[in-house]
């Protein structure tokens, strides 16, 4: 019997992996264990989990938990990203029992946990250096080498042309899922490691349990078979320029967003952030990078398409760069940032329009007469709807928005009051002011 030929004109799905269902409306929290408390321990992290849950955090990303190399160590404590042993726990943070207790506590709070994984390189004193020197990249002198063109002299690069290395690293990834029941990984400089390694590792991890994989990279191809989410570095750079250099928001709307909605795979998820350990350590803090625009930028990164990230201390008003190689604990205090995140995350959790990837609504532009200063858009999914209007400029603006397709009764997220939207909205907006209006067919907030 003649086999029916496949229709060459039928559209094919780009993303071929399945993201766990619990990621659909999730938020992320990057947890810097060393600086999270005076003790810098797993036990002290465990004490703050109820607070993070109350704020609306769903996934805890633990910065690397492995022993840190001592040879060529930077500073007194060294870099998390100089891994001495992929199968062990850094004793500075606690014992294996402490770590297991933390994972169980995260799960009991209804949250999930991913580990930071450093696959591209190791410390100089990792046991693999002695046992398998052939697994490492060599310089033209035949010596071990640090990541080329970067100031990473406390580490040496691995060579993924070796199949034995690939199996070792895949087995190490599987170990933490099987032995400690973690829920996935954030993978350091993921694009420096061959994509076929990650694609196979994802398959082997999925044979154990569904996992969430975040790549520190922007490559679209990583979404195809390996990673659920990638970094939104470009968005951060644009928002930084808008906040600090007063450039037109057309770089955001007609540059970045036009491309994002047109060819980025809908099933793929971008991680939107205002701060993370790289930015905070080397390029300033949330206040020096965004100034008076900070709250407006936070609102935008949660309302737009993507999974939002909070870095340790942001919610407490962290206004300095944390030391990276030394002890420098966060000063925890009640702060308005935590209230803002809590309100935004509650809406994201319940309103389908704001969900992640294909579970959420596309960003659709609402036209206005101040397009170089005001960003206005709507997201809608299964009867849930959110209108966002933000003055991304340091000047007060009177703006008229064309809301003829979005008439109705909404709730103002920040006042709790009902607001009627007609075919046009005329708003007098202060510098960096934001308005979020929502409708929910499913749950009232």
CSV table of C-alpha atoms in Angstrom, one decimal:
chain,number,residue,atom,x,y,z
A,1,UNK,CA,0.0,0.0,0.0
A,2,UNK,CA,1.4,3.4,-1.0
A,3,UNK,CA,2.2,5.5,2.0
A,4,UNK,CA,0.6,8.9,2.0
A,5,UNK,CA,3.2,11.7,1.6
A,6,UNK,CA,3.5,14.3,4.3
A,7,UNK,CA,2.1,17.7,3.3
A,8,UNK,CA,5.2,19.9,2.8
A,9,UNK,CA,3.1,23.0,3.3
A,10,UNK,CA,1.7,22.0,6.7
A,11,UNK,CA,3.2,24.3,9.4
A,12,UNK,CA,5.5,22.5,11.8
A,13,UNK,CA,5.8,23.2,15.5
A,14,UNK,CA,9.2,24.8,16.3
A,15,UNK,CA,9.4,23.9,20.0
A,16,UNK,CA,9.5,20.2,20.4
A,17,UNK,CA,9.8,19.9,24.2
A,18,UNK,CA,7.0,20.0,26.8
A,19,UNK,CA,7.3,22.5,29.6
A,20,UNK,CA,6.0,21.3,33.0
A,21,UNK,CA,2.5,22.5,33.6
A,22,UNK,CA,3.5,24.2,36.9
A,23,UNK,CA,5.6,26.7,34.9
A,24,UNK,CA,2.6,28.1,33.1
A,25,UNK,CA,2.1,31.0,35.5
A,26,UNK,CA,5.3,30.8,37.5
A,27,UNK,CA,7.7,33.4,38.9
A,28,UNK,CA,11.4,33.0,39.6
A,29,UNK,CA,13.6,34.0,42.6
A,30,UNK,CA,17.4,33.9,42.3
A,31,UNK,CA,18.7,33.0,45.8
A,32,UNK,CA,22.3,34.0,46.7
A,33,UNK,CA,22.8,31.6,49.6
A,34,UNK,CA,26.1,33.2,50.8
A,35,UNK,CA,24.5,36.6,51.2
A,36,UNK,CA,21.0,35.6,52.1
A,37,UNK,CA,21.7,35.6,55.9
A,38,UNK,CA,24.6,36.3,58.3
A,39,UNK,CA,25.2,32.5,58.5
A,40,UNK,CA,24.9,32.0,54.8
A,41,UNK,CA,23.3,28.5,55.3
A,42,UNK,CA,20.6,26.3,53.9
A,43,UNK,CA,18.9,26.3,57.3
A,44,UNK,CA,18.6,30.1,57.3
A,45,UNK,CA,17.2,30.1,53.8
A,46,UNK,CA,14.5,27.6,54.9
A,47,UNK,CA,13.3,30.1,57.5
A,48,UNK,CA,12.4,32.7,54.9
A,49,UNK,CA,10.5,30.4,52.5
A,50,UNK,CA,7.1,31.3,53.9
A,51,UNK,CA,7.9,35.0,53.1
A,52,UNK,CA,8.9,34.2,49.5
A,53,UNK,CA,5.8,32.1,49.1
A,54,UNK,CA,3.6,34.9,50.4
A,55,UNK,CA,5.3,37.3,47.9
A,56,UNK,CA,4.1,35.0,45.1
A,57,UNK,CA,7.4,33.2,44.2
A,58,UNK,CA,6.9,29.8,42.5
A,59,UNK,CA,10.4,28.7,41.6
A,60,UNK,CA,13.6,29.1,43.7
A,61,UNK,CA,16.8,29.2,41.7
A,62,UNK,CA,19.7,28.3,44.1
A,63,UNK,CA,23.0,29.7,43.0
A,64,UNK,CA,25.7,27.0,42.8
A,65,UNK,CA,25.8,24.8,45.9
A,66,UNK,CA,29.0,22.8,45.1
A,67,UNK,CA,32.4,23.0,46.8
A,68,UNK,CA,34.4,26.0,45.4
A,69,UNK,CA,38.0,25.5,44.0
A,70,UNK,CA,40.9,26.7,46.1
A,71,UNK,CA,43.6,26.9,43.4
A,72,UNK,CA,43.7,30.4,41.9
A,73,UNK,CA,40.6,31.3,44.0
A,74,UNK,CA,39.3,34.8,43.7
A,75,UNK,CA,39.0,36.7,47.0
A,76,UNK,CA,38.7,34.8,50.3
A,77,UNK,CA,35.6,32.7,49.5
A,78,UNK,CA,35.9,32.3,45.8
A,79,UNK,CA,33.3,32.2,43.0
A,80,UNK,CA,30.3,29.9,43.1
A,81,UNK,CA,31.1,29.2,39.4
A,82,UNK,CA,34.5,27.6,40.1
A,83,UNK,CA,33.2,24.1,40.8
A,84,UNK,CA,35.5,21.6,42.5
A,85,UNK,CA,33.1,18.6,42.7
A,86,UNK,CA,29.8,18.2,40.8
A,87,UNK,CA,28.6,15.5,43.2
A,88,UNK,CA,29.2,17.3,46.5
A,89,UNK,CA,27.7,20.1,48.6
A,90,UNK,CA,29.6,23.2,49.8
A,91,UNK,CA,30.2,22.6,53.5
A,92,UNK,CA,29.9,26.4,54.1
A,93,UNK,CA,26.2,26.1,53.4
A,94,UNK,CA,25.5,23.1,55.5
A,95,UNK,CA,25.3,19.3,55.3
A,96,UNK,CA,23.6,17.0,52.9
A,97,UNK,CA,20.8,16.6,55.4
A,98,UNK,CA,20.4,20.4,55.6
A,99,UNK,CA,20.2,20.6,51.8
A,100,UNK,CA,17.6,17.8,51.7
A,101,UNK,CA,15.6,19.5,54.4
A,102,UNK,CA,15.6,22.7,52.3
A,103,UNK,CA,14.4,21.0,49.1
A,104,UNK,CA,11.6,19.3,51.1
A,105,UNK,CA,10.7,22.6,52.7
A,106,UNK,CA,10.5,24.3,49.3
A,107,UNK,CA,8.2,21.6,48.0
A,108,UNK,CA,6.0,21.7,51.1
A,109,UNK,CA,5.5,25.4,50.5
A,110,UNK,CA,4.1,24.5,47.0
A,111,UNK,CA,7.2,25.9,45.3
A,112,UNK,CA,9.8,24.3,43.0
A,113,UNK,CA,13.6,24.4,43.0
A,114,UNK,CA,16.3,24.6,40.3
A,115,UNK,CA,20.0,24.4,40.8
A,116,UNK,CA,22.6,26.6,39.1
A,117,UNK,CA,24.7,24.3,36.9
A,118,UNK,CA,28.2,25.2,35.5
A,119,UNK,CA,28.9,22.9,32.6
A,120,UNK,CA,31.4,24.9,30.6
A,121,UNK,CA,34.3,24.8,33.1
A,122,UNK,CA,35.6,23.6,36.4
A,123,UNK,CA,38.0,24.8,39.1
A,124,UNK,CA,41.7,24.1,38.6
A,125,UNK,CA,41.5,21.5,41.5
A,126,UNK,CA,38.5,19.5,40.3
A,127,UNK,CA,39.4,15.8,40.5
A,128,UNK,CA,38.7,15.6,36.8
A,129,UNK,CA,41.9,17.6,36.1
A,130,UNK,CA,44.0,14.7,37.5
A,131,UNK,CA,41.8,11.8,36.4
A,132,UNK,CA,40.8,13.0,32.9
A,133,UNK,CA,43.0,15.8,31.7
A,134,UNK,CA,41.9,14.9,28.2
A,135,UNK,CA,38.5,16.3,29.0
A,136,UNK,CA,39.8,19.9,29.0
A,137,UNK,CA,40.5,22.5,26.4
A,138,UNK,CA,44.2,23.2,25.8
A,139,UNK,CA,46.0,26.3,24.8
A,140,UNK,CA,48.5,26.3,21.9
A,141,UNK,CA,51.2,25.8,24.5
A,142,UNK,CA,49.4,22.5,25.5
A,143,UNK,CA,48.3,23.9,28.9
A,144,UNK,CA,44.9,24.1,30.5
A,145,UNK,CA,43.1,27.4,29.6
A,146,UNK,CA,40.5,29.7,31.1
A,147,UNK,CA,37.5,30.8,29.2
A,148,UNK,CA,39.1,32.7,26.3
A,149,UNK,CA,38.9,36.5,26.2
A,150,UNK,CA,37.3,36.7,29.6
A,151,UNK,CA,38.7,37.4,33.1
A,152,UNK,CA,37.9,33.9,34.4
A,153,UNK,CA,41.4,32.8,35.5
A,154,UNK,CA,40.0,30.8,38.5
A,155,UNK,CA,38.5,28.2,36.1
A,156,UNK,CA,39.5,26.1,33.1
A,157,UNK,CA,37.4,25.1,30.1
A,158,UNK,CA,36.0,21.7,29.4
A,159,UNK,CA,36.1,20.1,25.9
A,160,UNK,CA,32.8,18.7,24.8
A,161,UNK,CA,34.3,16.8,21.9
A,162,UNK,CA,34.8,14.0,24.5
A,163,UNK,CA,31.9,11.6,24.7
A,164,UNK,CA,33.1,10.4,28.1
A,165,UNK,CA,32.9,14.0,29.5
A,166,UNK,CA,29.3,14.3,28.1
A,167,UNK,CA,28.2,11.1,29.9
A,168,UNK,CA,29.9,12.2,33.1
A,169,UNK,CA,28.2,15.6,33.1
A,170,UNK,CA,24.8,14.1,32.1
A,171,UNK,CA,25.1,11.6,35.0
A,172,UNK,CA,25.9,14.5,37.4
A,173,UNK,CA,22.8,16.4,36.2
A,174,UNK,CA,20.7,13.3,36.7
A,175,UNK,CA,22.2,12.7,40.2
A,176,UNK,CA,20.6,15.7,41.8
A,177,UNK,CA,17.2,15.1,40.3
A,178,UNK,CA,17.2,11.4,41.4
A,179,UNK,CA,18.9,11.8,44.8
A,180,UNK,CA,17.4,15.1,46.0
A,181,UNK,CA,14.3,15.5,43.8
A,182,UNK,CA,15.2,18.9,42.4
A,183,UNK,CA,13.0,20.2,39.6
A,184,UNK,CA,15.5,21.4,37.0
A,185,UNK,CA,18.4,23.7,36.3
A,186,UNK,CA,19.6,27.2,35.5
A,187,UNK,CA,22.6,26.5,33.2
A,188,UNK,CA,25.5,29.0,33.2
A,189,UNK,CA,26.6,30.4,29.9
A,190,UNK,CA,24.6,27.6,28.2
A,191,UNK,CA,25.5,28.6,24.6
A,192,UNK,CA,29.2,28.0,25.4
A,193,UNK,CA,28.3,24.3,25.6
A,194,UNK,CA,27.2,22.4,22.4
A,195,UNK,CA,23.5,22.4,22.0
A,196,UNK,CA,23.3,18.7,21.2
A,197,UNK,CA,24.7,18.0,24.7
A,198,UNK,CA,21.8,19.9,26.2
A,199,UNK,CA,19.2,18.3,24.0
A,200,UNK,CA,20.3,14.8,25.0
A,201,UNK,CA,20.6,15.8,28.7
A,202,UNK,CA,17.0,17.1,28.6
A,203,UNK,CA,15.8,13.7,27.2
A,204,UNK,CA,17.6,11.8,30.0
A,205,UNK,CA,16.4,14.1,32.7
A,206,UNK,CA,12.8,13.8,31.4
A,207,UNK,CA,13.1,10.1,31.8
A,208,UNK,CA,13.3,10.7,35.6
A,209,UNK,CA,10.7,13.5,36.0
A,210,UNK,CA,9.5,16.6,34.2
A,211,UNK,CA,12.0,19.4,34.6
A,212,UNK,CA,12.3,23.1,34.0
A,213,UNK,CA,15.4,24.3,32.2
A,214,UNK,CA,16.6,27.9,32.1
A,215,UNK,CA,19.6,28.9,29.9
A,216,UNK,CA,21.8,31.8,30.5
A,217,UNK,CA,21.7,32.7,26.8
A,218,UNK,CA,19.5,34.3,24.3
A,219,UNK,CA,19.7,31.8,21.4
A,220,UNK,CA,16.3,30.9,20.0
A,221,UNK,CA,17.6,27.4,19.0
A,222,UNK,CA,18.0,26.5,22.6
A,223,UNK,CA,14.2,26.4,23.0
A,224,UNK,CA,13.7,23.8,20.3
A,225,UNK,CA,14.6,20.6,22.3
A,226,UNK,CA,16.6,21.7,25.4
A,227,UNK,CA,15.4,24.7,27.3
A,228,UNK,CA,12.1,26.1,28.4
A,229,UNK,CA,13.4,29.6,29.1
A,230,UNK,CA,16.3,31.9,28.1
A,231,UNK,CA,17.6,35.2,29.4
A,232,UNK,CA,16.2,38.5,28.2
A,233,UNK,CA,19.5,40.4,28.2
A,234,UNK,CA,18.5,42.7,25.3
A,235,UNK,CA,15.3,43.8,27.1
A,236,UNK,CA,17.4,44.8,30.2
A,237,UNK,CA,19.8,46.8,28.0
A,238,UNK,CA,16.9,48.7,26.3
A,239,UNK,CA,15.1,49.5,29.5
A,240,UNK,CA,18.3,50.7,31.1
A,241,UNK,CA,18.9,53.1,28.2
A,242,UNK,CA,15.3,54.4,28.4
A,243,UNK,CA,15.6,54.9,32.2
A,244,UNK,CA,19.1,56.5,32.3
A,245,UNK,CA,19.6,58.1,28.9
A,246,UNK,CA,16.0,59.3,28.2
A,247,UNK,CA,15.9,57.7,24.7
A,248,UNK,CA,12.6,57.2,22.9
A,249,UNK,CA,10.8,54.0,23.7
A,250,UNK,CA,10.6,53.3,20.0
A,251,UNK,CA,13.8,51.3,20.5
A,252,UNK,CA,11.7,49.0,22.8
A,253,UNK,CA,8.4,49.0,20.8
A,254,UNK,CA,9.5,49.1,17.1
A,255,UNK,CA,12.8,47.5,17.7
A,256,UNK,CA,12.7,44.8,20.3
A,257,UNK,CA,8.9,44.0,20.7
A,258,UNK,CA,8.2,44.0,17.0
A,259,UNK,CA,10.7,41.3,16.5
A,260,UNK,CA,9.8,39.4,19.7
A,261,UNK,CA,6.1,39.0,18.8
A,262,UNK,CA,6.9,38.2,15.2
A,263,UNK,CA,9.5,35.4,15.3
A,264,UNK,CA,10.2,34.4,18.8
A,265,UNK,CA,8.5,31.0,19.4
A,266,UNK,CA,5.3,31.4,21.4
A,267,UNK,CA,6.0,28.2,23.4
A,268,UNK,CA,9.4,29.6,24.4
A,269,UNK,CA,9.7,31.7,27.5
A,270,UNK,CA,12.0,34.7,28.0
A,271,UNK,CA,13.2,35.5,31.6
A,272,UNK,CA,12.6,39.2,32.3
A,273,UNK,CA,14.7,40.7,35.0
A,274,UNK,CA,15.6,44.1,36.6
A,275,UNK,CA,18.5,42.6,38.5
A,276,UNK,CA,20.5,39.4,38.8
A,277,UNK,CA,23.8,38.4,40.3
A,278,UNK,CA,25.8,39.4,37.2
A,279,UNK,CA,24.2,42.8,36.8
A,280,UNK,CA,24.3,43.4,40.6
A,281,UNK,CA,27.9,42.3,41.1
A,282,UNK,CA,29.5,44.1,38.2
A,283,UNK,CA,27.2,46.8,36.7
A,284,UNK,CA,25.5,48.5,39.7
A,285,UNK,CA,22.2,47.9,41.5
A,286,UNK,CA,18.5,48.2,40.7
A,287,UNK,CA,18.5,51.9,41.8
A,288,UNK,CA,21.7,53.0,40.0
A,289,UNK,CA,20.6,51.2,36.9
A,290,UNK,CA,17.0,52.4,36.7
A,291,UNK,CA,16.7,55.4,39.1
A,292,UNK,CA,13.3,56.9,39.3
A,293,UNK,CA,12.1,54.5,36.6
A,294,UNK,CA,12.6,51.4,38.8
A,295,UNK,CA,8.9,50.8,39.7
A,296,UNK,CA,7.7,51.4,36.1
A,297,UNK,CA,10.4,48.9,34.8
A,298,UNK,CA,9.4,46.3,37.4
A,299,UNK,CA,5.7,46.6,36.4
A,300,UNK,CA,6.6,46.3,32.7
A,301,UNK,CA,8.8,43.2,33.1
A,302,UNK,CA,5.9,41.5,34.9
A,303,UNK,CA,3.1,42.6,32.6
A,304,UNK,CA,5.0,41.7,29.4
A,305,UNK,CA,5.4,38.3,27.9
A,306,UNK,CA,7.9,36.2,29.9
A,307,UNK,CA,8.7,34.8,33.3
A,308,UNK,CA,9.7,37.5,35.8
A,309,UNK,CA,12.8,37.2,38.1
A,310,UNK,CA,13.5,38.7,41.5
A,311,UNK,CA,17.1,38.7,42.7
A,312,UNK,CA,17.9,38.3,46.4
A,313,UNK,CA,17.3,41.5,48.2
A,314,UNK,CA,15.5,43.4,45.5
A,315,UNK,CA,12.3,43.1,47.5
A,316,UNK,CA,14.1,44.6,50.5
A,317,UNK,CA,15.2,47.7,48.6
A,318,UNK,CA,18.8,46.4,47.9
A,319,UNK,CA,20.7,49.5,46.9
A,320,UNK,CA,24.2,48.3,46.6
A,321,UNK,CA,26.3,45.7,44.7
A,322,UNK,CA,26.8,42.6,46.8
A,323,UNK,CA,30.3,41.4,47.1
A,324,UNK,CA,30.9,38.3,45.0
A,325,UNK,CA,33.9,36.7,46.5
A,326,UNK,CA,33.4,37.8,50.1
A,327,UNK,CA,30.8,37.6,52.8
A,328,UNK,CA,28.3,40.6,52.4
A,329,UNK,CA,24.9,39.7,53.9
A,330,UNK,CA,21.7,41.4,52.7
A,331,UNK,CA,20.0,43.8,55.2
A,332,UNK,CA,16.5,42.5,55.3
A,333,UNK,CA,13.7,45.0,56.0
A,334,UNK,CA,10.1,45.7,55.1
A,335,UNK,CA,10.0,47.6,51.8
A,336,UNK,CA,7.5,48.9,49.3
A,337,UNK,CA,9.2,46.8,46.6
A,338,UNK,CA,8.0,43.6,48.3
A,339,UNK,CA,4.4,45.0,48.3
A,340,UNK,CA,4.7,45.8,44.6
A,341,UNK,CA,5.9,42.4,43.7
A,342,UNK,CA,3.2,40.7,45.8
A,343,UNK,CA,0.4,42.7,44.0
A,344,UNK,CA,1.8,42.0,40.6
A,345,UNK,CA,2.5,38.3,41.2
A,346,UNK,CA,-1.0,37.7,42.5
A,347,UNK,CA,-2.4,39.1,39.3
A,348,UNK,CA,0.0,37.1,37.2
A,349,UNK,CA,-0.8,33.9,39.1
A,350,UNK,CA,-4.6,34.2,38.6
A,351,UNK,CA,-5.1,36.1,35.3
A,352,UNK,CA,-4.5,33.8,32.3
A,353,UNK,CA,-3.6,36.8,30.1
A,354,UNK,CA,-0.3,37.1,31.9
A,355,UNK,CA,0.7,33.5,31.9
A,356,UNK,CA,3.9,32.2,30.4
A,357,UNK,CA,4.6,31.1,26.9
A,358,UNK,CA,1.6,29.7,24.9
A,359,UNK,CA,-0.5,29.7,28.1
A,360,UNK,CA,-0.7,33.5,28.1
A,361,UNK,CA,-1.9,36.2,25.8
A,362,UNK,CA,0.1,37.9,23.1
A,363,UNK,CA,1.1,41.5,23.7
A,364,UNK,CA,-1.1,43.6,21.3
A,365,UNK,CA,-0.3,47.2,20.9
A,366,UNK,CA,-2.8,49.9,21.9
A,367,UNK,CA,-2.2,52.9,19.7
A,368,UNK,CA,-1.7,56.3,21.4
A,369,UNK,CA,-0.7,59.8,20.5
A,370,UNK,CA,2.6,59.8,22.5
A,371,UNK,CA,4.3,56.7,21.1
A,372,UNK,CA,7.8,57.9,21.9
A,373,UNK,CA,7.0,58.1,25.6
A,374,UNK,CA,3.9,55.9,26.4
A,375,UNK,CA,3.8,52.2,26.0
A,376,UNK,CA,0.3,50.8,26.0
A,377,UNK,CA,-0.7,47.2,25.3
A,378,UNK,CA,-3.3,44.6,26.0
A,379,UNK,CA,-3.0,40.9,26.7
A,380,UNK,CA,-6.0,38.6,26.6
A,381,UNK,CA,-6.5,34.8,27.1
A,382,UNK,CA,-9.7,32.8,27.6
A,383,UNK,CA,-11.7,35.8,28.7
A,384,UNK,CA,-9.1,37.2,31.0
A,385,UNK,CA,-7.7,40.5,30.0
A,386,UNK,CA,-5.1,43.0,31.2
A,387,UNK,CA,-4.5,46.6,29.9
A,388,UNK,CA,-1.1,48.1,30.7
A,389,UNK,CA,-0.2,51.8,30.1
A,390,UNK,CA,3.2,53.1,31.3
A,391,UNK,CA,4.8,56.5,30.9
A,392,UNK,CA,8.4,55.4,30.2
A,393,UNK,CA,9.8,58.9,30.3
A,394,UNK,CA,10.9,61.5,32.9
A,395,UNK,CA,8.3,64.0,31.6
A,396,UNK,CA,4.6,64.3,32.6
A,397,UNK,CA,2.4,63.5,29.6
A,398,UNK,CA,-1.2,63.9,28.5
A,399,UNK,CA,-2.0,60.9,26.3
A,400,UNK,CA,-4.9,59.6,24.4
A,401,UNK,CA,-5.2,55.9,23.9
A,402,UNK,CA,-7.3,54.1,21.3
A,403,UNK,CA,-9.2,51.6,23.4
A,404,UNK,CA,-12.1,51.1,21.0
A,405,UNK,CA,-11.4,47.3,20.9
A,406,UNK,CA,-11.1,47.1,24.7
A,407,UNK,CA,-14.2,48.9,26.1
A,408,UNK,CA,-15.6,47.5,29.3
A,409,UNK,CA,-15.5,47.6,33.1
A,410,UNK,CA,-12.0,46.9,34.6
A,411,UNK,CA,-10.5,46.8,38.0
A,412,UNK,CA,-7.5,49.1,38.6
A,413,UNK,CA,-4.8,46.8,40.1
A,414,UNK,CA,-3.3,49.4,42.4
A,415,UNK,CA,-6.4,51.2,43.7
A,416,UNK,CA,-8.9,48.2,43.6
A,417,UNK,CA,-11.5,50.5,42.1
A,418,UNK,CA,-13.6,49.8,39.1
A,419,UNK,CA,-12.9,51.8,36.0
A,420,UNK,CA,-14.9,52.1,32.8
A,421,UNK,CA,-13.0,52.1,29.6
A,422,UNK,CA,-14.6,53.7,26.6
A,423,UNK,CA,-13.5,53.9,23.0
A,424,UNK,CA,-10.8,56.5,24.0
A,425,UNK,CA,-8.9,57.0,27.2
A,426,UNK,CA,-7.4,60.4,27.9
A,427,UNK,CA,-4.8,60.2,30.7
A,428,UNK,CA,-2.7,62.8,32.5
A,429,UNK,CA,0.3,60.7,33.5
A,430,UNK,CA,3.2,61.7,35.8
A,431,UNK,CA,6.8,60.8,35.0
A,432,UNK,CA,7.2,57.0,35.2
A,433,UNK,CA,3.6,56.5,36.1
A,434,UNK,CA,1.9,53.1,35.3
A,435,UNK,CA,-1.7,52.0,35.1
A,436,UNK,CA,-2.8,48.3,35.1
A,437,UNK,CA,-6.5,47.5,34.5
A,438,UNK,CA,-7.7,43.9,34.5
A,439,UNK,CA,-10.7,41.7,33.9
A,440,UNK,CA,-10.9,38.1,35.0
A,441,UNK,CA,-13.4,35.6,33.9
A,442,UNK,CA,-12.2,33.0,36.4
A,443,UNK,CA,-11.1,34.5,39.7
A,444,UNK,CA,-11.7,37.9,41.2
A,445,UNK,CA,-8.6,39.6,42.6
